[in-house]
XYZ file of C-alpha atoms in Angstrom:
297
model
C -39.963 -15.693 73.672
C -43.363 -15.196 72.046
C -43.227 -18.658 70.507
C -42.573 -20.144 73.967
C -45.502 -18.175 75.381
C -47.782 -19.464 72.630
C -46.624 -23.016 73.329
C -47.480 -22.617 77.019
C -50.893 -21.178 76.110
C -51.512 -24.007 73.656
C -50.825 -26.546 76.388
C -53.096 -24.481 78.627
C -56.022 -25.360 76.344
C -55.412 -29.010 77.188
C -55.081 -28.173 80.895
C -58.422 -26.341 80.799
C -60.094 -29.412 79.274
C -58.590 -31.689 81.917
C -59.461 -29.414 84.838
C -62.934 -28.902 83.365
C -63.745 -32.516 84.208
C -63.892 -31.538 87.875
C -64.233 -27.731 88.017
C -66.891 -25.588 86.325
C -65.618 -23.005 83.785
C -65.967 -19.642 85.560
C -64.914 -21.124 88.899
C -61.855 -22.661 87.236
C -60.894 -19.287 85.764
C -61.553 -17.600 89.109
C -59.417 -20.068 91.070
C -56.668 -19.564 88.516
C -56.751 -15.790 89.049
C -56.831 -16.141 92.842
C -53.872 -18.514 92.933
C -51.842 -16.439 90.476
C -52.627 -13.200 92.318
C -51.316 -14.711 95.564
C -48.111 -15.840 93.824
C -47.681 -12.410 92.268
C -48.061 -10.637 95.620
C -45.523 -12.951 97.265
C -43.088 -12.497 94.378
C -43.480 -8.701 94.427
C -42.891 -8.537 98.180
C -39.822 -10.717 97.915
C -38.423 -8.515 95.159
C -39.502 -5.246 96.771
C -41.678 -4.332 93.791
C -44.589 -2.003 94.723
C -47.980 -3.128 93.426
C -49.830 0.061 94.384
C -48.578 3.546 93.622
C -50.103 6.947 93.035
C -49.409 7.038 89.330
C -52.982 7.388 88.017
C -53.061 3.827 86.682
C -55.820 2.608 89.012
C -58.789 3.380 86.749
C -57.276 2.011 83.518
C -55.975 -0.915 85.573
C -59.441 -1.800 86.836
C -60.825 -1.350 83.317
C -58.183 -3.761 81.999
C -59.086 -6.180 84.789
C -62.766 -6.084 83.869
C -61.914 -6.728 80.216
C -59.621 -9.565 81.304
C -62.399 -11.143 83.388
C -64.971 -10.523 80.664
C -62.803 -12.279 78.097
C -62.747 -15.495 80.086
C -66.420 -15.287 81.017
C -67.405 -14.909 77.379
C -65.050 -17.575 76.039
C -65.670 -20.178 78.728
C -69.430 -19.655 78.491
C -69.333 -19.610 74.695
C -67.569 -22.955 74.577
C -70.512 -24.542 76.399
C -72.713 -23.632 73.400
C -70.386 -24.103 70.432
C -67.618 -26.493 69.457
C -63.999 -25.881 70.432
C -63.000 -25.631 66.757
C -65.574 -22.966 65.999
C -64.652 -21.162 69.216
C -60.993 -21.013 68.210
C -61.784 -19.464 64.834
C -63.856 -16.683 66.402
C -61.496 -16.145 69.344
C -58.528 -15.643 67.050
C -60.081 -12.659 65.383
C -58.542 -10.878 68.404
C -55.330 -9.906 66.547
C -57.465 -7.935 64.074
C -59.099 -6.087 66.975
C -55.653 -5.350 68.406
C -54.214 -4.190 65.083
C -57.165 -1.926 64.241
C -57.321 -0.541 67.776
C -53.586 0.151 67.811
C -53.880 1.843 64.415
C -56.558 4.177 65.794
C -55.343 4.820 69.336
C -51.619 4.054 69.619
C -49.242 6.504 67.908
C -46.580 4.840 65.800
C -48.341 1.486 65.475
C -49.860 1.904 62.038
C -51.626 -0.864 60.135
C -49.825 -0.959 56.782
C -50.834 -3.029 53.761
C -48.057 -5.518 54.487
C -49.165 -6.011 58.073
C -52.792 -6.308 57.009
C -51.874 -8.966 54.451
C -49.835 -10.820 57.080
C -52.752 -10.897 59.529
C -55.130 -12.158 56.842
C -52.716 -14.891 55.739
C -52.094 -16.015 59.320
C -55.827 -16.093 60.038
C -56.302 -18.170 56.882
C -53.964 -20.686 58.477
C -56.261 -20.876 61.522
C -59.271 -21.404 59.268
C -57.523 -24.222 57.387
C -56.439 -25.844 60.650
C -60.027 -25.944 61.857
C -61.758 -26.295 58.488
C -64.046 -29.041 59.768
C -65.858 -26.426 61.825
C -66.817 -24.380 58.742
C -70.523 -24.968 58.297
C -73.688 -23.029 59.041
C -74.162 -22.949 62.824
C -77.203 -24.137 64.720
C -78.996 -21.519 66.814
C -77.219 -22.750 69.919
C -73.826 -22.706 68.207
C -74.492 -19.203 66.912
C -74.871 -17.991 70.500
C -71.566 -19.616 71.400
C -69.860 -18.180 68.309
C -70.978 -14.664 69.216
C -69.811 -15.087 72.816
C -66.375 -16.229 71.632
C -66.275 -13.269 69.243
C -67.044 -11.025 72.211
C -64.156 -12.656 74.074
C -61.883 -11.836 71.146
C -62.952 -8.183 71.271
C -62.252 -8.087 75.022
C -58.812 -9.669 74.511
C -57.834 -7.229 71.780
C -59.264 -4.267 73.684
C -57.196 -5.183 76.756
C -53.966 -5.034 74.771
C -54.906 -1.726 73.139
C -55.951 -0.209 76.475
C -52.574 -1.050 77.984
C -50.727 0.496 75.028
C -52.928 3.604 74.842
C -53.206 4.439 78.576
C -50.845 5.162 81.463
C -50.509 1.422 81.928
C -47.865 1.435 79.206
C -45.582 3.194 81.710
C -46.449 0.887 84.617
C -44.478 -2.236 85.399
C -45.678 -5.506 83.911
C -46.135 -6.836 87.445
C -48.543 -4.059 88.401
C -50.437 -4.351 85.112
C -50.893 -8.070 85.707
C -51.868 -7.471 89.346
C -54.729 -5.199 88.279
C -56.096 -7.898 85.996
C -55.610 -10.863 88.297
C -56.952 -8.963 91.291
C -60.067 -7.776 89.497
C -60.824 -11.122 87.878
C -60.153 -12.952 91.168
C -63.169 -11.112 92.575
C -65.435 -10.999 89.519
C -65.126 -14.581 88.265
C -65.939 -16.512 91.476
C -68.841 -14.158 92.183
C -70.177 -14.813 88.698
C -69.791 -18.566 89.176
C -71.731 -18.480 92.439
C -74.388 -16.090 91.105
C -75.112 -18.282 88.087
C -75.285 -21.484 90.126
C -72.244 -23.182 88.656
C -71.385 -26.541 90.146
C -67.938 -25.353 91.245
C -65.501 -28.066 92.305
C -67.030 -31.506 91.799
C -63.862 -33.615 91.623
C -60.337 -33.018 92.879
C -58.144 -35.774 91.482
C -54.349 -35.300 91.283
C -54.631 -34.838 87.504
C -57.282 -32.124 87.816
C -55.340 -30.343 90.567
C -52.161 -30.597 88.494
C -53.909 -29.099 85.444
C -55.181 -26.190 87.555
C -51.734 -25.713 89.106
C -50.190 -25.499 85.627
C -52.625 -22.731 84.727
C -51.935 -20.874 87.977
C -48.135 -21.084 88.018
C -47.065 -21.279 84.382
C -49.843 -19.524 82.486
C -51.573 -16.850 84.583
C -48.520 -16.005 86.714
C -45.333 -16.500 84.705
C -46.420 -16.294 81.049
C -48.820 -13.384 81.526
C -46.159 -11.396 83.370
C -43.816 -11.869 80.399
C -46.620 -11.055 77.929
C -47.500 -7.744 79.574
C -43.804 -6.895 79.797
C -43.621 -7.400 76.038
C -46.820 -5.389 75.471
C -45.273 -2.325 77.121
C -42.173 -2.537 74.892
C -43.206 -3.708 71.417
C -45.858 -2.707 68.858
C -49.201 -4.321 69.716
C -50.014 -5.384 66.160
C -46.713 -7.251 65.793
C -47.154 -9.056 69.097
C -50.740 -9.985 68.230
C -49.673 -11.761 65.033
C -47.689 -14.316 67.027
C -50.769 -15.382 68.988
C -51.991 -17.211 65.879
C -49.449 -19.887 66.846
C -51.313 -20.695 70.071
C -54.110 -22.886 68.633
C -51.550 -24.762 66.519
C -49.596 -25.583 69.667
C -52.922 -26.456 71.288
C -53.759 -28.981 68.575
C -50.258 -30.451 68.808
C -50.548 -30.721 72.599
C -53.965 -32.331 72.238
C -52.515 -34.898 69.891
C -49.551 -35.686 72.138
C -51.251 -35.554 75.541
C -54.845 -36.508 74.787
C -54.328 -38.605 71.654
C -56.545 -36.356 69.531
C -56.140 -36.692 65.723
C -53.905 -34.244 63.848
C -54.666 -33.820 60.132
C -52.246 -32.988 57.283
C -53.837 -29.545 57.006
C -51.884 -28.541 60.110
C -48.661 -28.351 58.084
C -50.264 -25.965 55.587
C -51.801 -23.984 58.441
C -48.441 -23.615 60.185
C -46.775 -22.477 56.954
C -49.429 -19.800 56.398
C -49.204 -18.593 59.986
C -45.411 -18.407 59.795
C -45.647 -16.461 56.532
C -48.206 -14.093 58.009
C -46.040 -13.455 61.072
C -43.102 -12.683 58.786
C -45.120 -10.128 56.806
C -46.339 -8.406 59.954
C -42.864 -8.200 61.490
C -40.589 -7.657 58.502
C -38.719 -4.332 58.540
C -40.308 -1.525 56.588
C -38.615 -0.481 53.368
C -36.563 2.699 53.756
C -38.214 5.799 52.376
C -36.448 7.263 49.381
C -37.241 10.371 47.430
C -37.555 10.708 43.678
C -37.863 13.817 41.597
C -40.911 13.712 39.340
C -41.885 16.511 36.946
C -39.933 19.120 38.874
C -41.442 18.114 42.214
C -40.436 15.718 44.966
C -42.357 12.495 45.575
C -41.806 9.870 48.299
C -41.768 6.239 47.225
């Protein structure tokens, strides 16, 4: 299921590029949240699922929504200053933020040496996949790199907040509603306040790319993601997200005709190995008697 989610998010990167030809970044993200929020409300009403309850999740829900909106503001803005390849490398430091945050704030989700090694190996795969971007940045690119890094922190912090707060007991639908609802307000306001151009073209291709983001990504895939977040260790889920840029490169090659280098095979192998290390079962604890005492191995 996670691999399918990453594939849909990888294709979303292509959809963002296509829609970006006629819709400015923050407005595009805002329209996506508005459309997905409407779909979520209709779905919840049809299923009889309450979106608002007195369960003390409102404040952490709004906080998660602000982080969700901040992630897209930082990333979309950062990509106007730096290259997409550099942006991907900095954005996918998010699993480290998630793993460290879960280690500190989520009981039972400890960052072991094996998991740490798996995250490092998987991240090495991302670096190899986008090795052409590895050079000293210009001043403008440095600004974009830092903004994308900030987006990564916001992404990881959102996942940790959900696991460490009352949101972990809320339904995935309500958790998503908090984030879509908050970002549906914040993002368009930001776009208007900063003088973005908004919608400049509305061709069938651009509308289709936005519709894909609304229906498949922000509505369906995010609902599944937050359902998974409430049920599985955050650090293990985060490791799978390293697959997303690989799917994005593959989708770019198939849909947009962008070149795909041989390094992608090595990158995919490293990412797969890293995911295995993060998710492999822990060795059972056995006791040994040493010098008259008992020692755990």
